[in-house]
Amino acid sequence: MPFFVKARSFLRNLFLFRGVEVDLDEEVHSHLEMLIEENISAGMQLKEAQRAARMELGGIEQVKEQVRGERIGNWLHSVISDSRYGVRQLRKNPGFTAVAILTLALGIGANTAIFTLLHVSLWRPLPVNHPQQIFHLLRASSSGDSAGEFSCSYPLFEQFSKTARPWGEVFAKSESRLREFGTDVLSNERVAGEAVSANFFSVLSVDPILGRVFEPQDDSVVGGNHVAVLSHAFWMRRFQSDASILGKTIFYDETPYTVVGVAQPGFTGIEAGISIDVWVPLTTSIEKKALAEPDVNWLRLLTRLQPGVDPAQTQAMLETAFRAHVADTLLPSASPRWKSMLEAQHVTLRPAASGLATTGRKYEKPLLVLLGVVALVLLISCANLANLVLARNAARQHEIVVRLALGATRARIVSQLFTESLLIAVLGASCGLVVAAWGTRILISLLPQSPLPLAFDLRPDFVVLGFTAAAAIGTSLLFGLAPGLRAFRARTELCLGSGHRIATTPFSGRFLVAGQFALSLPLLVGAGLFLGTLHNLKNSDLGFRPENVTTFDLSFPKQASKDRIRQTDAQIKERLESHPGVIVAAYAWPGLYDLGGWSGSVEVPEIYGDDNDVGMISVSSGFFESVGLALLEGRYLNFQDLAEKPPVVVVNESLARHYFGTGSPIGQHIKLAGRTEPLREVVGVVRNAKHYGVREKTWRMVYLPASEGGTFFVRSGLNQRLLSDIIRAEIGAVDKVAQVERIRPLEAAIDDMISQERLTAILSLAFAVLGAALTAIGLYGVVAYNVSRRTIEFGIRMALGAQRSDVQALVLRQTAPPVLAGAVIGVAGALGLTRALSAVIPGMLYGVKPTDIAIFAGATLLLVAIALLAAFLPARRASRIDPMIALRYE
Amino acid sequence: MNSEPTTLLQGTLDLLILKSLVAGELHGLGVSRRIQLTTSGTFEVKPGSLFPALHRMEDEGWISSFWGDSENNRRAKYYRLTKAGRKQLEAETKRWGRISWAIAQALEAS
């Protein structure tokens, strides 16, 4: 088929340019040699033969130029004329063009949006030299309860630095936090900042655009050198790029620092999505005592390996060093539980070319699933477009046939039709970029925005543009090629005379419909499964009652004394409770629904066992009442218990059953691990609650009396706004230095914990609806078109006595096979897909099986109902045909 | 008389090249010589016109090329007709027939 040969040779010329050039050169030279031989055998001398040959050839380079020129000229000419013709055709059919471009804009836009999010949060490399040399020095454990990643201490950082020296350089950073900032002592601003090791900038090869970055001595001075480096974006925003900031003093975290430099533009730290404003040296951000403490774990470590170094070997070395550190420094003073946790920890080198990518890794799986979903939606829209294009081509059959008769080659016609499709695709993709920009922002807003607001650099880059271009070309091939090939097979002899519309066989239309249904069904099933998961998570009983509870965090400056904190906490609680409408207020540490739990182990006199781990929360009086944790036996903690005369404790059901069986634990004593811990009397038993996540198992819990706490819980019937104002007012009245953060309903805090599932459910529902709508439109289009083709036939039937309902039934009956075939294939496909996915990505679903019959049945019925509706409207129109008019049309 | 075929319709040169390959495979020089022979010297296709035409026709898929050994054991690029090429030759021949008949008619009319 000439079309493909043509495409192949075009591609060949494009990509194998070198080879084609050499080939041409050889050919012309060989021609010259043969001319010379001819002349010689005709009797000329060598020199004369050569001269004559060269004259006849006309110059080697000229010949080659002519070939090249002709080639390019031909190609350009056909591209330009095809494009011009295509644009004219598209403008003649504005309806078709608009629908096509809109469909593609939505489909490609959705794909690009999700791809962009994956790209900026997970795949895009850091703007540093050789990012592939950067690794995350990960300290993690994968065993059971203590699975997770852990921070490292400063002594461990020093140990690793020493060990890795010839093979790589280790650098460290603290957690990024919002901290106080100002140009004078009284400050009310907050910036994103982190403390880093002195070699941070040099290892990452980040240069200063002003002043300098950290140098080794900034870290080595005891207490650290109080210098700060600003990020370029922050410098522009806050100081309007004023170079005089250099050398000035700023107050960060209430400590004075001297600004020594501004980092290069484009560098905002090594965590995608977190834009750091201020960097300070490690040694300045923590007390000297804590710096040398091997048990204070607050650093994340990374390393840049020398080129050519084997990461596996380096990892083995670091692991050995880690084990030695654990054995020498940590194990001797560790509790048995901590010992076993330490033994389960390992050090791995994880590639970090795109930085730490915490957000990206958290949402990687849902986003990849969603990428699959939007790809399916795009396929469905391609099927719609293919149908549209087929119908339009059929309407232009006349024109095509005339052109063929006038001498156009089939290849030209096909390539011209394809160019129209390509034009639509390019326009659709361009609009898609706009849709994607908007869509990406919406996606990001669906993610939890704490503790630091997410800030991705969303400026379009080549990767995203490349993806969009690939999508455009891919879709144009899908919906433009097949109809183009049909035109290719058009028969010349048909229909030059009469003005009839030539029918395309209905086969391809039905085939596409079946395909769309097959694709829509997994989308609906998937949405059903994710919605079911979300529903189960939201409704799962957490053990306490979060409705009507507002929570906020209260923090104090570092210098604040414990007494002051206690007093403030108590006063705030009292004052809040004095408001009408506030039922009870309380505070607790570490929190209620907090992934970072506080745990330890208990000992119960005369009851021995292996498994003595408990979770611990210290709570003020009123805690259980404010969060709605029901009491089963005994009493809640009250204010008097703070005095610890005698020391008391409240436990949960699980602990009571475990140690005391069916007997009452009230009056019994337990002791927490630790030399100075007293025996505590159990005064109450509460229901089990899930403090560490909806999907986590229930821990055995111990609730201790607390005199201070960082998180407050207020149960009230008041409107959220009003309550917020009251809270702020009361805190301001009690203590001006206390900082309140994150006032929000407890339900919102809990929702954040299931943000992944919520994101997946919302989006998969949106796309499933979109897919179903596109399928319905597609079916409607196909049936309507077929009906319009068969107007005469229906007219005849009705003239011969067929009833309206007969005609309707006929149309619907003929619609059934592709729909049912599509549904069957869709069900089979969905079954396979969901089972495969839940094997590959465990934990995507909660409380629903991947083969949940109700959801599959529901999705199938819904789809069939949609099909009936979409087909019914044209069917009804068919039955309304007036036989007289139909027959007259002939 | 030697005239440049490029002054005629491009299709005519294509026609001549296609026809010359009917009997079998030829390299570039062979095509040129054959055309010269069969037109009794009326048309001498210079390389400057021949090569662009050959490559264009190969791009269109009417002829295909391969490297082989020439009469003097020299490497040369040979061309042969493809199936599409044969069809094209047929079509072009018919078209030429119609055109030349039409022109002859016009010239004979008084």
Tab-separated table of N, CA and C in Angstrom, chain A residues 2 5-6 9 12-13 23-24 26-28 30-31 33-35 37-38 55-57 63 66-67 70-71 74 409 411, chain B residues 10 27-29 33 46-48 50-52 54-56 58-62 67 70-72 74-77 79 84:
chain	number	residue	atom	x	y	z
A	2	PRO	N	0.724	2.007	-0.984
A	2	PRO	CA	1.607	3.169	-1.140
A	2	PRO	C	1.625	4.067	0.100
A	5	VAL	N	4.104	2.743	2.462
A	5	VAL	CA	5.458	2.827	1.913
A	5	VAL	C	5.928	4.271	1.984
A	6	LYS	N	4.996	5.163	1.666
A	6	LYS	CA	5.357	6.570	1.687
A	6	LYS	C	5.737	7.005	3.100
A	9	SER	N	9.113	5.588	4.032
A	9	SER	CA	10.262	6.252	3.436
A	9	SER	C	10.438	7.641	4.018
A	12	ARG	N	12.076	7.063	7.193
A	12	ARG	CA	13.441	6.664	6.920
A	12	ARG	C	14.287	7.894	6.630
A	13	ASN	N	13.794	8.763	5.775
A	13	ASN	CA	14.546	9.955	5.430
A	13	ASN	C	14.765	10.833	6.640
A	23	ASP	N	24.273	6.672	1.330
A	23	ASP	CA	23.753	5.869	0.231
A	23	ASP	C	23.734	6.669	-1.067
A	24	LEU	N	23.222	7.867	-0.986
A	24	LEU	CA	23.115	8.725	-2.166
A	24	LEU	C	24.497	9.021	-2.726
A	26	GLU	N	27.215	7.267	-2.399
A	26	GLU	CA	27.757	6.076	-3.066
A	26	GLU	C	27.151	5.883	-4.440
A	27	GLU	N	25.829	6.116	-4.514
A	27	GLU	CA	25.151	5.872	-5.785
A	27	GLU	C	25.660	6.805	-6.872
A	28	VAL	N	25.814	8.068	-6.517
A	28	VAL	CA	26.268	9.027	-7.531
A	28	VAL	C	27.707	8.704	-7.951
A	30	SER	N	29.130	5.794	-7.892
A	30	SER	CA	29.162	4.584	-8.704
A	30	SER	C	28.701	4.896	-10.127
A	31	HIS	N	27.751	5.826	-10.246
A	31	HIS	CA	27.281	6.238	-11.569
A	31	HIS	C	28.441	6.850	-12.357
A	33	GLU	N	31.658	6.359	-11.925
A	33	GLU	CA	32.619	5.315	-12.287
A	33	GLU	C	32.158	4.572	-13.532
A	34	MET	N	30.856	4.269	-13.560
A	34	MET	CA	30.343	3.509	-14.710
A	34	MET	C	30.411	4.337	-15.988
A	35	LEU	N	30.188	5.627	-15.886
A	35	LEU	CA	30.307	6.518	-17.044
A	35	LEU	C	31.741	6.502	-17.561
A	37	GLU	N	33.945	4.127	-17.183
A	37	GLU	CA	34.214	2.840	-17.828
A	37	GLU	C	33.659	2.801	-19.252
A	38	GLU	N	32.415	3.299	-19.386
A	38	GLU	CA	31.787	3.360	-20.707
A	38	GLU	C	32.671	4.096	-21.694
A	55	MET	N	31.577	15.836	-17.092
A	55	MET	CA	30.724	16.807	-17.767
A	55	MET	C	29.319	16.267	-17.923
A	56	GLU	N	29.235	14.982	-18.238
A	56	GLU	CA	27.903	14.434	-18.440
A	56	GLU	C	27.141	14.380	-17.104
A	57	LEU	N	27.893	14.055	-16.072
A	57	LEU	CA	27.230	13.949	-14.772
A	57	LEU	C	26.712	15.305	-14.326
A	63	VAL	N	24.242	17.161	-8.254
A	63	VAL	CA	23.244	16.090	-8.400
A	63	VAL	C	22.627	15.760	-7.046
A	66	GLN	N	20.210	18.305	-5.969
A	66	GLN	CA	18.920	18.262	-6.661
A	66	GLN	C	18.022	17.188	-6.084
A	67	VAL	N	18.626	16.043	-5.765
A	67	VAL	CA	17.809	14.982	-5.162
A	67	VAL	C	17.236	15.448	-3.833
A	70	GLU	N	14.532	18.122	-4.180
A	70	GLU	CA	13.272	17.602	-4.678
A	70	GLU	C	12.509	16.890	-3.573
A	71	ARG	N	13.247	16.150	-2.821
A	71	ARG	CA	12.640	15.399	-1.731
A	71	ARG	C	11.949	16.317	-0.742
A	74	ASN	N	8.996	18.257	-2.306
A	74	ASN	CA	7.788	17.447	-2.406
A	74	ASN	C	7.063	17.360	-1.088
A	409	THR	N	-3.952	10.364	-6.469
A	409	THR	CA	-3.655	8.997	-6.008
A	409	THR	C	-4.384	8.756	-4.688
A	411	ALA	N	-3.173	7.476	-2.147
A	411	ALA	CA	-2.292	7.851	-1.048
A	411	ALA	C	-2.470	9.315	-0.687
B	10	GLN	N	6.119	16.139	-15.913
B	10	GLN	CA	6.894	15.247	-15.034
B	10	GLN	C	6.432	13.821	-15.204
B	27	HIS	N	20.362	-0.480	-13.160
B	27	HIS	CA	20.858	0.585	-12.295
B	27	HIS	C	20.637	1.924	-13.005
B	28	GLY	N	20.948	3.012	-12.306
B	28	GLY	CA	20.647	4.361	-12.798
B	28	GLY	C	21.131	4.592	-14.214
B	29	LEU	N	22.384	4.265	-14.457
B	29	LEU	CA	22.939	4.484	-15.784
B	29	LEU	C	22.209	3.625	-16.805
B	33	ARG	N	20.439	4.827	-20.249
B	33	ARG	CA	20.838	4.317	-21.557
B	33	ARG	C	19.669	3.674	-22.268
B	46	LYS	N	19.682	13.302	-18.167
B	46	LYS	CA	20.881	13.605	-17.391
B	46	LYS	C	20.681	13.176	-15.939
B	47	PRO	N	21.788	12.879	-15.265
B	47	PRO	CA	21.678	12.462	-13.851
B	47	PRO	C	20.943	13.496	-12.996
B	48	GLY	N	21.110	14.755	-13.326
B	48	GLY	CA	20.467	15.814	-12.556
B	48	GLY	C	18.953	15.705	-12.551
B	50	LEU	N	17.544	12.533	-13.567
B	50	LEU	CA	17.237	11.133	-13.349
B	50	LEU	C	17.147	10.787	-11.862
B	51	PHE	N	18.182	11.205	-11.122
B	51	PHE	CA	18.216	10.801	-9.718
B	51	PHE	C	17.050	11.355	-8.909
B	52	PRO	N	16.752	12.660	-9.029
B	52	PRO	CA	15.566	13.122	-8.284
B	52	PRO	C	14.320	12.323	-8.631
B	54	LEU	N	14.131	9.185	-9.811
B	54	LEU	CA	14.210	7.829	-9.267
B	54	LEU	C	13.875	7.826	-7.780
B	55	HIS	N	14.449	8.782	-7.032
B	55	HIS	CA	14.199	8.786	-5.593
B	55	HIS	C	12.765	9.153	-5.270
B	56	ARG	N	12.215	10.046	-6.067
B	56	ARG	CA	10.828	10.408	-5.815
B	56	ARG	C	9.913	9.225	-6.079
B	58	GLU	N	10.712	6.175	-5.895
B	58	GLU	CA	10.893	5.168	-4.847
B	58	GLU	C	10.094	5.554	-3.615
B	59	ASP	N	10.079	6.871	-3.299
B	59	ASP	CA	9.273	7.338	-2.173
B	59	ASP	C	7.803	7.058	-2.392
B	60	GLU	N	7.360	7.193	-3.653
B	60	GLU	CA	5.942	6.926	-3.935
B	60	GLU	C	5.639	5.449	-3.881
B	61	GLY	N	6.677	4.632	-3.947
B	61	GLY	CA	6.452	3.191	-3.834
B	61	GLY	C	6.301	2.494	-5.165
B	62	TRP	N	6.655	3.176	-6.261
B	62	TRP	CA	6.498	2.526	-7.560
B	62	TRP	C	7.708	1.694	-7.933
B	67	TRP	N	21.205	-2.826	-3.551
B	67	TRP	CA	22.583	-2.754	-4.034
B	67	TRP	C	23.003	-4.100	-4.596
B	70	SER	N	27.492	-4.763	-10.636
B	70	SER	CA	27.262	-4.403	-12.045
B	70	SER	C	28.025	-5.354	-12.949
B	71	GLU	N	27.976	-5.027	-14.240
B	71	GLU	CA	28.612	-5.926	-15.230
B	71	GLU	C	30.105	-6.065	-14.949
B	72	ASN	N	30.743	-4.967	-14.517
B	72	ASN	CA	32.180	-5.042	-14.278
B	72	ASN	C	32.497	-5.318	-12.817
B	74	ARG	N	31.256	-4.093	-10.225
B	74	ARG	CA	31.312	-2.855	-9.435
B	74	ARG	C	29.998	-2.772	-8.665
B	75	ARG	N	30.043	-2.206	-7.437
B	75	ARG	CA	28.778	-2.079	-6.704
B	75	ARG	C	27.942	-0.973	-7.310
B	76	ALA	N	26.650	-1.278	-7.566
B	76	ALA	CA	25.755	-0.257	-8.121
B	76	ALA	C	24.368	-0.436	-7.514
B	77	LYS	N	23.610	0.659	-7.531
B	77	LYS	CA	22.261	0.607	-6.963
B	77	LYS	C	21.272	0.275	-8.072
B	79	TYR	N	17.366	-0.780	-9.532
B	79	TYR	CA	15.958	-0.478	-9.295
B	79	TYR	C	15.086	-1.511	-9.984
B	84	ALA	N	2.726	-1.911	-7.327
B	84	ALA	CA	2.086	-0.605	-7.480
B	84	ALA	C	2.650	0.105	-8.684
